[in-house]
Tab-separated table of C-alpha atoms in Angstrom:
chain	number	residue	atom	x	y	z
I	8	MET	CA	25.405	1.788	22.329
I	9	PHE	CA	21.829	1.947	22.109
I	10	ARG	CA	21.583	4.633	19.262
I	11	GLN	CA	24.022	3.362	17.429
I	12	ALA	CA	22.345	0.016	17.164
I	13	VAL	CA	19.167	1.619	16.489
I	14	LEU	CA	20.414	4.195	13.340
I	15	ALA	CA	22.111	1.140	12.270
I	16	THR	CA	19.210	-1.070	11.941
I	17	ILE	CA	17.100	1.470	10.690
I	18	ALA	CA	19.421	2.453	7.812
I	19	GLU	CA	19.729	-1.377	7.064
I	20	ARG	CA	16.272	-1.907	6.758
I	21	PRO	CA	15.449	-1.856	2.857
I	22	TYR	CA	12.115	-0.310	1.757
I	23	ALA	CA	11.587	-0.506	-1.881
I	24	GLY	CA	15.029	-0.546	-2.712
I	25	ARG	CA	16.089	2.384	-0.690
I	26	SER	CA	16.705	2.984	3.359
I	27	ILE	CA	13.652	4.032	5.160
I	28	LEU	CA	15.381	7.260	6.027
I	29	SER	CA	18.162	9.466	4.002
I	30	ASP	CA	21.543	9.743	5.432
I	31	THR	CA	20.849	13.795	5.640
I	32	PHE	CA	18.226	12.330	8.399
I	33	LEU	CA	20.288	9.908	9.649
I	34	ARG	CA	23.209	12.714	10.224
I	35	SER	CA	20.751	15.269	11.642
I	36	TYR	CA	19.252	12.800	13.934
I	37	ALA	CA	22.764	11.719	15.222
I	38	SER	CA	23.376	15.288	15.775
I	39	PHE	CA	20.322	15.951	17.647
I	40	ARG	CA	20.883	13.267	19.687
I	41	MET	CA	24.363	13.530	20.900
I	42	PRO	CA	25.327	17.289	20.392
I	43	SER	CA	29.236	16.518	20.139
I	44	LEU	CA	31.834	19.113	20.164
I	45	ASP	CA	33.664	17.502	17.472
I	46	LEU	CA	30.787	18.343	14.945
I	47	TYR	CA	32.455	21.863	14.967
I	48	ASP	CA	35.908	21.103	14.597
I	49	TYR	CA	37.677	21.324	11.214
I	50	GLU	CA	41.637	21.681	10.158
I	51	LEU	CA	42.730	25.305	9.288
I	52	PRO	CA	45.883	25.697	7.395
I	53	ARG	CA	47.850	28.303	9.916
I	54	GLU	CA	48.579	30.666	6.725
I	55	LEU	CA	44.993	31.071	6.593
I	56	ILE	CA	44.699	33.057	9.733
I	57	ALA	CA	44.913	36.833	9.047
I	58	GLN	CA	47.449	38.921	10.633
I	59	GLU	CA	46.661	42.193	9.374
I	60	PRO	CA	43.491	43.625	7.968
I	61	LEU	CA	43.267	44.576	4.470
I	62	GLN	CA	44.606	48.003	3.454
I	63	ASN	CA	40.844	48.789	2.027
I	64	ARG	CA	38.646	47.193	4.481
I	65	VAL	CA	35.870	46.653	1.825
I	66	ASP	CA	38.516	44.697	-0.240
I	67	ALA	CA	37.817	41.642	1.895
I	68	ARG	CA	35.957	38.644	0.315
I	69	LEU	CA	32.440	37.852	1.370
I	70	MET	CA	30.891	34.437	0.666
I	71	VAL	CA	27.157	34.329	0.322
I	72	ILE	CA	25.224	31.512	1.329
I	73	ASP	CA	21.655	30.917	0.657
I	74	ARG	CA	19.967	28.694	3.534
I	75	ALA	CA	17.170	27.963	1.124
I	76	SER	CA	18.710	26.775	-1.943
I	77	GLY	CA	21.972	25.667	-0.228
I	78	GLU	CA	24.075	27.988	-2.991
I	79	ILE	CA	27.218	29.483	-2.410
I	80	GLU	CA	28.384	32.704	-4.233
I	81	HIS	CA	31.676	34.510	-3.774
I	82	HIS	CA	31.339	38.419	-3.625
I	83	HIS	CA	33.466	41.351	-1.752
I	84	VAL	CA	32.172	43.614	1.317
I	85	ARG	CA	32.073	46.354	-1.231
I	86	ASP	CA	29.009	44.365	-3.011
I	87	LEU	CA	27.054	44.957	-0.162
I	88	PRO	CA	24.948	47.520	-1.352
I	89	GLN	CA	23.705	45.420	-4.403
I	90	LEU	CA	22.990	42.264	-1.954
I	91	LEU	CA	20.975	44.290	0.672
I	92	ARG	CA	17.326	45.081	-0.044
I	93	ALA	CA	15.923	48.632	0.081
I	94	GLU	CA	13.294	47.245	2.688
I	95	ASP	CA	15.928	45.572	5.026
I	96	VAL	CA	17.290	47.020	8.469
I	97	MET	CA	21.236	46.282	9.029
I	98	VAL	CA	21.842	46.045	12.650
I	99	LYS	CA	25.285	46.873	14.164
I	100	ASN	CA	26.911	46.471	17.574
I	101	ASN	CA	28.148	49.894	18.484
I	102	SER	CA	30.175	48.916	21.468
I	103	ARG	CA	33.517	50.619	21.507
I	104	VAL	CA	36.920	48.154	22.251
I	105	VAL	CA	38.913	49.436	25.072
I	106	PRO	CA	42.827	49.172	25.401
I	107	ALA	CA	42.110	46.783	28.041
I	108	ARG	CA	45.341	44.756	28.394
I	109	LEU	CA	47.494	46.302	31.052
I	110	PHE	CA	51.401	45.572	31.342
I	111	GLY	CA	53.653	46.205	34.613
I	112	ARG	CA	55.351	44.695	37.365
I	113	ARG	CA	55.007	43.890	40.851
I	114	THR	CA	55.701	47.062	43.059
I	115	LYS	CA	57.379	44.881	45.828
I	116	THR	CA	59.281	42.272	44.115
I	117	GLY	CA	59.872	43.528	40.458
I	118	GLY	CA	58.295	40.528	38.825
I	119	ARG	CA	56.615	40.913	35.677
I	120	TRP	CA	52.805	41.203	35.361
I	121	GLN	CA	50.040	41.344	32.764
I	122	GLY	CA	46.340	41.389	33.242
I	123	LEU	CA	43.299	42.155	31.038
I	124	PHE	CA	40.731	44.314	32.437
I	125	LEU	CA	37.276	43.183	32.588
I	126	ARG	CA	34.839	45.099	34.344
I	127	SER	CA	34.474	47.826	36.821
I	128	ASP	CA	32.372	48.488	40.074
I	129	ARG	CA	31.346	52.290	39.940
I	130	ALA	CA	30.206	52.128	43.309
I	131	THR	CA	33.114	50.787	45.178
I	132	GLY	CA	35.864	51.626	42.608
I	133	VAL	CA	36.921	47.876	42.544
I	134	TRP	CA	37.872	46.608	39.226
I	135	GLU	CA	38.228	43.221	37.886
I	136	LEU	CA	41.091	41.541	35.755
I	137	LEU	CA	41.889	38.396	34.248
I	138	THR	CA	45.653	38.142	35.374
I	139	LYS	CA	48.908	36.073	34.550
I	140	THR	CA	51.938	36.589	36.979
I	141	ARG	CA	54.642	34.523	38.650
I	142	GLY	CA	53.900	33.824	42.433
I	143	THR	CA	50.857	34.648	44.669
I	144	LEU	CA	49.591	38.330	44.782
I	145	GLN	CA	48.947	39.499	47.855
I	146	THR	CA	46.051	41.682	49.343
I	147	GLY	CA	47.698	45.188	49.982
I	148	GLU	CA	50.216	44.465	47.373
I	149	THR	CA	50.804	47.112	44.328
I	150	ILE	CA	51.349	46.484	40.828
I	151	THR	CA	52.916	49.382	38.949
I	152	LEU	CA	51.688	49.674	35.298
I	153	ASP	CA	53.516	50.425	32.378
I	154	ASP	CA	52.448	53.128	29.979
I	155	ARG	CA	52.387	52.853	26.272
I	156	ASP	CA	55.893	53.808	25.744
I	157	ALA	CA	56.977	51.025	28.403
I	158	ARG	CA	57.435	53.796	31.275
I	159	ALA	CA	56.326	53.220	34.936
I	160	GLY	CA	52.832	55.034	35.851
I	161	GLY	CA	49.935	54.481	37.637
I	162	GLU	CA	49.456	51.445	40.568
I	163	LEU	CA	46.767	49.318	41.256
I	164	MET	CA	46.330	48.079	44.514
I	165	VAL	CA	45.042	44.111	45.182
I	166	ILE	CA	42.059	43.949	46.911
I	167	GLY	CA	41.447	40.046	46.563
I	168	ARG	CA	39.716	37.653	43.909
I	169	ASP	CA	36.455	36.584	43.289
I	170	ASP	CA	35.120	33.157	43.363
I	171	GLN	CA	35.934	32.847	39.751
I	172	GLY	CA	39.430	33.534	40.706
I	173	HIS	CA	39.470	36.925	38.750
I	174	LEU	CA	41.668	39.774	40.449
I	175	LEU	CA	40.170	42.410	42.359
I	176	VAL	CA	41.951	45.831	42.466
I	177	GLN	CA	41.736	49.584	42.854
I	178	PRO	CA	43.471	52.246	41.044
I	179	VAL	CA	45.860	54.196	43.306
I	180	PRO	CA	45.198	58.087	42.823
I	181	ASN	CA	47.982	60.061	41.736
I	182	GLU	CA	48.728	63.425	39.777
I	183	SER	CA	46.709	62.444	36.483
I	184	PHE	CA	43.957	60.699	38.202
I	185	GLU	CA	42.798	62.468	41.597
I	186	GLY	CA	40.196	61.728	44.191
I	187	PRO	CA	38.794	58.256	45.564
I	188	PRO	CA	39.279	55.179	43.586
I	189	GLN	CA	35.412	55.612	42.999
I	190	ALA	CA	36.095	58.656	41.316
I	191	ILE	CA	38.730	57.596	38.811
I	192	GLU	CA	37.076	56.711	35.418
I	193	PRO	CA	38.480	53.215	33.992
I	194	GLY	CA	38.104	54.561	30.339
I	195	LYS	CA	40.472	57.509	30.794
I	196	TRP	CA	43.003	54.849	33.106
I	197	LEU	CA	42.882	52.637	30.152
I	198	ASP	CA	43.411	54.942	27.572
I	199	LYS	CA	46.654	56.133	29.439
I	200	TYR	CA	48.204	52.702	30.358
I	201	GLY	CA	46.079	49.979	28.311
I	202	ARG	CA	46.921	48.479	24.954
I	203	VAL	CA	44.509	46.922	22.504
I	204	PRO	CA	43.621	43.347	23.608
I	205	ILE	CA	44.600	41.673	20.365
I	206	PRO	CA	43.518	37.940	20.495
I	207	PRO	CA	46.144	35.628	20.628
I	208	TYR	CA	45.920	33.992	17.234
I	209	ILE	CA	47.429	37.374	15.724
I	210	ARG	CA	50.933	38.045	16.256
I	211	ASP	CA	50.848	35.960	19.502
I	212	GLY	CA	48.605	38.674	20.876
I	213	HIS	CA	51.161	41.596	20.546
I	214	MET	CA	49.632	45.237	19.436
I	215	VAL	CA	51.179	47.479	16.894
I	216	ASP	CA	50.326	50.860	16.725
I	217	ALA	CA	47.937	50.316	13.561
I	218	ASP	CA	45.809	48.012	15.902
I	219	VAL	CA	44.387	51.157	17.356
I	220	THR	CA	42.341	52.156	14.576
I	221	ASN	CA	42.088	48.593	13.015
I	222	TYR	CA	40.645	46.872	15.902
I	223	GLN	CA	38.154	49.211	15.903
I	224	THR	CA	34.934	49.813	14.183
I	225	VAL	CA	34.063	53.123	12.226
I	226	PHE	CA	30.529	53.199	13.998
I	227	ALA	CA	31.879	52.312	17.582
I	228	SER	CA	30.265	55.137	19.868
I	229	THR	CA	32.083	57.949	21.354
I	230	ASN	CA	29.417	57.484	24.586
I	231	PRO	CA	31.773	56.604	27.736
I	232	GLU	CA	28.833	54.360	28.541
I	233	ASP	CA	29.311	52.361	25.238
I	234	ALA	CA	33.000	51.461	25.669
I	235	GLY	CA	33.538	48.123	27.163
I	236	SER	CA	34.441	45.404	24.715
I	237	VAL	CA	37.671	43.688	25.495
I	238	ALA	CA	37.293	42.018	21.847
I	239	ALA	CA	36.136	43.883	18.678
I	240	PRO	CA	32.803	43.173	17.023
I	241	THR	CA	34.683	41.557	14.036
I	242	ALA	CA	32.278	41.652	11.416
I	243	GLY	CA	31.872	45.459	11.850
I	244	LEU	CA	35.383	46.218	11.167
I	245	HIS	CA	34.992	45.486	7.318
I	246	PHE	CA	32.972	48.693	7.175
I	247	THR	CA	34.010	52.355	5.906
I	248	LYS	CA	32.175	55.123	6.380
I	249	GLN	CA	31.738	55.336	2.451
I	250	LEU	CA	30.386	52.017	2.587
I	251	LEU	CA	27.792	52.705	5.159
I	252	ASP	CA	26.927	56.073	2.465
I	253	GLU	CA	26.213	53.592	-0.004
I	254	ILE	CA	24.068	51.071	1.839
I	255	ALA	CA	22.227	54.112	3.065
I	256	LYS	CA	21.669	55.602	-0.470
I	257	GLY	CA	20.043	52.018	-1.431
I	258	GLN	CA	17.054	52.992	1.023
I	259	THR	CA	18.410	49.877	3.455
I	260	ALA	CA	17.667	51.247	6.906
I	261	SER	CA	20.360	51.191	9.953
I	262	ALA	CA	19.757	50.410	13.687
I	263	GLU	CA	22.354	50.218	16.317
I	264	VAL	CA	22.351	48.015	19.804
I	265	THR	CA	24.929	47.562	21.971
I	266	LEU	CA	26.683	44.271	23.358
I	267	HIS	CA	30.242	44.563	25.674
I	268	VAL	CA	31.996	41.505	24.173
I	269	GLY	CA	33.636	39.571	26.922
I	270	ILE	CA	36.883	37.643	27.605
I	271	GLY	CA	34.732	34.763	26.781
I	272	THR	CA	34.784	35.470	22.862
I	273	PHE	CA	38.599	34.041	22.990
I	274	ARG	CA	37.560	30.823	25.163
I	275	PRO	CA	36.713	27.387	23.711
I	276	ILE	CA	34.060	25.157	24.432
I	277	GLU	CA	35.774	22.821	27.052
I	278	VAL	CA	33.222	20.203	27.219
I	279	ASP	CA	32.311	17.645	24.541
I	280	ASP	CA	28.581	17.492	24.937
I	281	ILE	CA	27.387	21.000	24.001
I	282	ASP	CA	24.270	21.413	26.031
I	283	GLN	CA	26.389	21.443	28.941
I	284	HIS	CA	28.305	24.530	27.917
I	285	LYS	CA	27.802	27.709	30.355
I	286	MET	CA	27.965	31.154	28.469
I	287	HIS	CA	29.763	33.953	29.670
I	288	GLU	CA	27.521	36.698	30.393
I	289	GLU	CA	27.817	40.344	28.278
I	290	TRP	CA	26.060	43.303	28.891
I	291	GLY	CA	24.144	44.683	26.279
I	292	ARG	CA	20.951	46.970	25.420
I	293	ILE	CA	18.712	47.811	22.515
I	294	GLU	CA	16.856	51.471	22.590
I	295	GLU	CA	13.413	52.333	21.460
I	296	ASP	CA	14.534	53.747	17.978
I	297	ALA	CA	16.234	50.528	16.960
I	298	VAL	CA	13.299	48.687	18.074
I	299	GLU	CA	11.146	50.726	16.162
I	300	THR	CA	13.042	50.798	12.819
I	301	ILE	CA	13.917	46.772	13.013
I	302	ASN	CA	9.846	45.943	13.742
I	303	ASP	CA	8.855	48.453	11.059
I	304	ARG	CA	11.034	47.309	8.514
I	305	ARG	CA	10.226	43.748	9.122
I	306	SER	CA	6.482	44.158	9.154
I	307	GLY	CA	6.939	45.421	5.889
I	308	GLY	CA	8.488	42.554	4.722
I	309	GLY	CA	12.059	43.574	4.931
I	310	ARG	CA	14.841	41.789	6.475
I	311	CYS	CA	16.647	42.247	10.115
I	312	VAL	CA	20.404	41.968	9.007
I	313	ALA	CA	22.709	41.375	12.010
I	314	VAL	CA	26.218	42.375	11.362
I	315	GLY	CA	28.006	39.831	13.594
I	316	THR	CA	27.416	37.475	16.304
I	317	THR	CA	26.879	39.882	18.970
I	318	SER	CA	24.400	41.779	17.228
I	319	VAL	CA	22.583	38.301	17.227
I	320	ARG	CA	22.850	37.922	20.576
I	321	VAL	CA	21.067	41.327	21.610
I	322	LEU	CA	18.666	40.703	19.077
I	323	GLU	CA	17.536	37.123	20.283
I	324	SER	CA	17.960	38.168	23.876
I	325	CYS	CA	15.090	41.087	23.649
I	326	VAL	CA	12.676	38.746	21.402
I	327	ALA	CA	8.774	39.334	22.853
I	328	ASN	CA	5.737	37.864	21.711
I	329	ARG	CA	7.196	34.746	20.290
I	330	ASN	CA	4.935	32.634	17.896
I	331	GLU	CA	4.774	28.914	19.523
I	332	THR	CA	4.502	27.246	16.236
I	333	ASN	CA	7.935	28.903	14.349
I	334	GLY	CA	9.430	30.927	17.298
I	335	ARG	CA	9.043	34.579	15.489
I	336	GLY	CA	8.494	37.623	17.357
I	337	VAL	CA	9.436	41.149	17.656
I	338	ALA	CA	12.147	43.226	18.645
I	339	ALA	CA	11.348	44.859	22.511
I	340	THR	CA	13.301	47.476	24.407
I	341	TRP	CA	15.810	45.482	26.968
I	342	THR	CA	18.977	46.397	29.055
I	343	GLY	CA	20.903	44.014	31.171
I	344	ALA	CA	23.133	40.894	30.888
I	345	THR	CA	22.564	38.062	28.803
I	346	ASP	CA	24.152	34.872	28.561
I	347	ILE	CA	22.041	33.153	25.865
I	348	PHE	CA	23.876	30.033	24.389
I	349	ILE	CA	22.445	29.686	20.561
I	350	LYS	CA	22.558	26.259	19.188
I	351	PRO	CA	20.716	24.010	17.383
I	352	PRO	CA	17.945	23.753	17.236
I	353	TYR	CA	17.253	27.215	18.218
I	354	ARG	CA	14.354	29.102	16.567
I	355	PHE	CA	15.466	32.560	15.816
I	356	GLY	CA	13.131	35.266	16.821
I	357	VAL	CA	14.037	38.331	14.973
I	358	VAL	CA	17.446	37.725	12.882
I	359	ASP	CA	16.463	37.074	9.167
I	360	ALA	CA	20.125	37.266	8.065
I	361	LEU	CA	23.855	37.339	9.482
I	362	MET	CA	26.943	38.882	8.249
I	363	THR	CA	29.868	37.370	10.195
I	364	ASN	CA	33.687	36.342	9.872
I	365	PHE	CA	35.026	32.967	10.043
I	366	HIS	CA	35.544	31.486	13.439
I	367	LEU	CA	37.526	29.645	15.440
I	368	PRO	CA	36.963	25.518	15.560
I	369	LYS	CA	35.068	24.003	18.932
I	370	SER	CA	33.670	28.099	19.634
I	371	SER	CA	30.294	28.763	20.854
I	372	LEU	CA	30.152	31.167	17.506
I	373	LEU	CA	30.799	28.690	15.034
I	374	VAL	CA	27.715	26.895	17.006
I	375	LEU	CA	25.480	29.784	16.564
I	376	VAL	CA	26.120	30.194	12.958
I	377	SER	CA	25.723	26.337	12.379
I	378	ALA	CA	22.223	27.195	14.350
I	379	PHE	CA	21.404	29.578	11.957
I	380	ALA	CA	22.427	28.066	8.614
I	381	GLY	CA	22.462	24.292	9.430
I	382	HIS	CA	25.671	22.223	10.437
I	383	GLU	CA	25.849	20.773	6.974
I	384	LEU	CA	25.897	24.100	4.604
I	385	ILE	CA	28.301	25.659	7.328
I	386	ARG	CA	30.697	22.588	7.011
I	387	ARG	CA	30.255	22.847	3.252
I	388	ALA	CA	30.698	26.685	3.417
I	389	TYR	CA	34.213	26.324	5.437
I	390	GLN	CA	35.659	23.697	3.319
I	391	GLU	CA	34.924	25.830	0.115
I	392	ALA	CA	36.597	28.938	1.764
I	393	ILE	CA	39.645	26.578	2.793
I	394	ALA	CA	40.160	25.504	-0.737
I	395	ASN	CA	39.726	29.029	-2.063
I	396	GLU	CA	42.123	30.172	0.557
I	397	TYR	CA	39.574	32.922	2.514
I	398	ARG	CA	41.362	34.666	5.463
I	399	PHE	CA	40.152	33.503	8.764
I	400	PHE	CA	39.254	35.338	12.040
I	401	SER	CA	39.343	38.826	13.355
I	402	TYR	CA	41.162	40.449	10.561
I	403	GLY	CA	39.851	38.043	8.094
I	404	ASP	CA	37.199	37.683	5.520
I	405	ALA	CA	33.059	37.309	6.019
I	406	MET	CA	30.250	35.594	5.153
I	407	LEU	CA	26.374	36.568	4.575
I	408	ILE	CA	23.793	34.286	5.595
I	409	VAL	CA	20.252	35.067	3.752
C-alpha cells in the first residue's frame, strides 16, 4: 500500500503543467520495486505454437530489435550474413541433445512407466531420472525398457530417490551392454532405448522420426562429453551448414561453448516475486580458443553475438575483470555448474547482441531476454510478433537483439 500511495502522489503532483516523473519512469520504478511474475505473462493464440520446423531452416522469420533506437524490423534467418559485421564473433552452444526420454514397464506388475534421463555418476554407475508411473517404485525393483520399435529391451534397477525426489537407477548389463553398471556408457544406452525429448507443447511431447534431425543443431558436437542436453538450444536450430559458410565468408568469427540444457528449461517460474526464484544448475564449459576469439574481436570493436540464451548463461558465468561502473568485462576459461539467473537490472559483462527464439510466458528465458533488451521493448516486440503471426517456441521463428 505504501508503494502505491507514493507513486500516486508523485504522479499527481504537477510541475510546469506536467507530472514530475514520466509514465515510463513510473513503470520502471514499479517493476524495480516489485519484480512480479505477471510482468512476463502474455496471451498467445495456440495456433502460433510451431509444431514442426520449416522445411528450410533459414526461411524462418527473424525480428531484428535495436535496443538503442527501439526500432523493430522484419527479416529472415537467411539475412544473417548481412546483419552481422565482419568484426563480430558469433557464439554457439555445441551441446548435443541426447534421446533422454524412456518408456517401459515395471517388470513385476506390468504397469506402464516413463522417465527422463537427467544425469549420471560415472564413478558409481547410478543414473538420475525424472519419472512418471502409477504406484510406488521399490528399491531393487526393475523396469523393462522399450526400444524405439516398442520391443522389450534393457532393464534398469531401482536404487532409491535423491533429496529432490528424482529416481536413482543402475542399468542392468545384458548382451548388448556387458560389464558392471559403471562401464555402461549412458549415451550408447540412450541411443538404443531412448527417444528425443520433445517439449510438451509440440505434439503433446510425442516424438516422430524427423525429430531426430530436426531437434538437433547442425553444429552439435560429436564428442561424447558434449552430449548431455535434454532440450535443444533452440536458437541454433535455425542454422544450416550453408548459412554458416556464408557467415564465415563475411569474416564474422565463430566460437563455441558448451551448456547441457537441463529439465528446468521446461519449468515455469512458480513464485510471484521473481527474486525468490531458484534456477536449476546446468553444466557448462568455455575453452581457451573461444575465449581468445571473443576477447580479440571485442577489443577490436566487434560484438559478441550469443546464439541462444544457453550461450548467454555460459558467457555471463565466465566474465572476469568486471568494470564496477558498467559491469563490462572479458571472457575467461571456465568449466563447472552454473545456476545464474539473469533478470533486470542485470548488467551484461560479455554479451553484446543476442539471437533467440520467442519464449514461453512466465519463463526464466523471457526474463533473461527482458533483462537484455528492456521489458517494455520486449513486450512491444512480442505484441508485434503475435500481430504478424510469427511462429513461437522451439520450432518457431527468432529475434536478433542488437
